[in-house]
Amino acid sequence: AQSVTQLDSQVPVFEEAPVELRCNYSSSVSVYLFWYVQYPNQGLQLLLKYLSGSTLVKGINGFEAEFNKSQTSFHLRKPSVHISDTAEYFCAVSDPRYSSASKIIFGSGTRLSIRP
Amino acid sequence: AAGVIQSPRHLIKEKRETATLKCYPIPRHDTVYWYQQGPGQDPQFLISFYEKMQSDKGSIPDRFSAQQFSDYHSELNMSSLELGDSALYFCASSCAVPGLAGMGNNTGELFFGEGSRLTVL
């Protein structure tokens, strides 16, 4: 079984500062990794995903994440944040082995708050 | 582009009542998932359906049931509602990609709806 740990429940950052949201996963097999964003009172939107290939993944809104197999991490980064990035960010994992699509397991989330 | 449609968006029920949530997946998506997100919690997987058959089951209470219909839409039925059932219920859909062996392969990406907020009083 897979699991995801998001080490920081809240991350306050000043506007235009860089940010890193940490995510570690646990799995005995290869996994797919995702970051989803949830704006207040809205649904979940995919930021980026890692399925295979290049370990540096670029997503929407200027976010990127790096898959590190040896450290079982998939940290999310943005070089300069904006007020509009205020949201809850969820790291997630799924098992690619199944012939039908597999459920996604979410981490506990990190609330990113941007200060002007 | 068409997205996942959920209805109703908001629902208020009394304890011990029943509720039904509907989910319309993205056209040509064959898999539907249901998640429950309590206040300040991460989304918890409830159940999923692939080609109208239950494909996986998570922490869905026995009071809840779900099914996927011939047009691929899905309904989540909740009975004997409790206060703790108050939550945001998300539906997601995905499409399995045919692999070399003719079987579907996990595409990895789930597309989520806006959610249905259930309040139990």
PDB file of N, CA and C in Angstrom, chain A residues 13-17 81-83 86 113-116:
ATOM      1  N   VAL A  13       4.245  32.523   3.680  1.00  0.00           N
ATOM      2  CA  VAL A  13       5.314  33.050   2.825  1.00  0.00           C
ATOM      3  C   VAL A  13       4.957  34.473   2.415  1.00  0.00           C
ATOM      4  N   PHE A  14       5.982  35.314   2.287  1.00  0.00           N
ATOM      5  CA  PHE A  14       5.736  36.668   1.778  1.00  0.00           C
ATOM      6  C   PHE A  14       5.601  36.624   0.259  1.00  0.00           C
ATOM      7  N   GLU A  15       4.791  37.550  -0.229  1.00  0.00           N
ATOM      8  CA  GLU A  15       4.590  37.644  -1.676  1.00  0.00           C
ATOM      9  C   GLU A  15       5.916  37.860  -2.382  1.00  0.00           C
ATOM     10  N   GLU A  16       6.077  37.185  -3.513  1.00  0.00           N
ATOM     11  CA  GLU A  16       7.269  37.223  -4.370  1.00  0.00           C
ATOM     12  C   GLU A  16       8.445  36.444  -3.805  1.00  0.00           C
ATOM     13  N   ALA A  17       8.270  35.816  -2.671  1.00  0.00           N
ATOM     14  CA  ALA A  17       9.320  34.946  -2.115  1.00  0.00           C
ATOM     15  C   ALA A  17       9.180  33.555  -2.709  1.00  0.00           C
ATOM     16  N   VAL A  81       6.049  33.556  -5.356  1.00  0.00           N
ATOM     17  CA  VAL A  81       4.614  33.311  -5.173  1.00  0.00           C
ATOM     18  C   VAL A  81       3.816  34.603  -5.265  1.00  0.00           C
ATOM     19  N   HIS A  82       2.536  34.425  -5.550  1.00  0.00           N
ATOM     20  CA  HIS A  82       1.610  35.547  -5.675  1.00  0.00           C
ATOM     21  C   HIS A  82       0.462  35.343  -4.705  1.00  0.00           C
ATOM     22  N   ILE A  83      -0.200  36.424  -4.358  1.00  0.00           N
ATOM     23  CA  ILE A  83      -1.343  36.339  -3.449  1.00  0.00           C
ATOM     24  C   ILE A  83      -2.336  35.282  -3.912  1.00  0.00           C
ATOM     25  N   THR A  86      -2.586  31.506  -2.685  1.00  0.00           N
ATOM     26  CA  THR A  86      -3.134  31.105  -1.395  1.00  0.00           C
ATOM     27  C   THR A  86      -4.155  30.003  -1.594  1.00  0.00           C
ATOM     28  N   SER A 113      -0.208  30.185   2.777  1.00  0.00           N
ATOM     29  CA  SER A 113      -0.774  31.519   2.950  1.00  0.00           C
ATOM     30  C   SER A 113       0.274  32.544   2.557  1.00  0.00           C
ATOM     31  N   ILE A 114      -0.130  33.462   1.703  1.00  0.00           N
ATOM     32  CA  ILE A 114       0.780  34.454   1.160  1.00  0.00           C
ATOM     33  C   ILE A 114       0.529  35.789   1.849  1.00  0.00           C
ATOM     34  N   ARG A 115       1.586  36.357   2.377  1.00  0.00           N
ATOM     35  CA  ARG A 115       1.477  37.655   3.046  1.00  0.00           C
ATOM     36  C   ARG A 115       1.964  38.756   2.112  1.00  0.00           C
ATOM     37  N   PRO A 116       1.247  39.879   2.048  1.00  0.00           N
ATOM     38  CA  PRO A 116       1.667  40.971   1.164  1.00  0.00           C
ATOM     39  C   PRO A 116       2.948  41.643   1.646  1.00  0.00           C
TER      40      PRO A 116
END
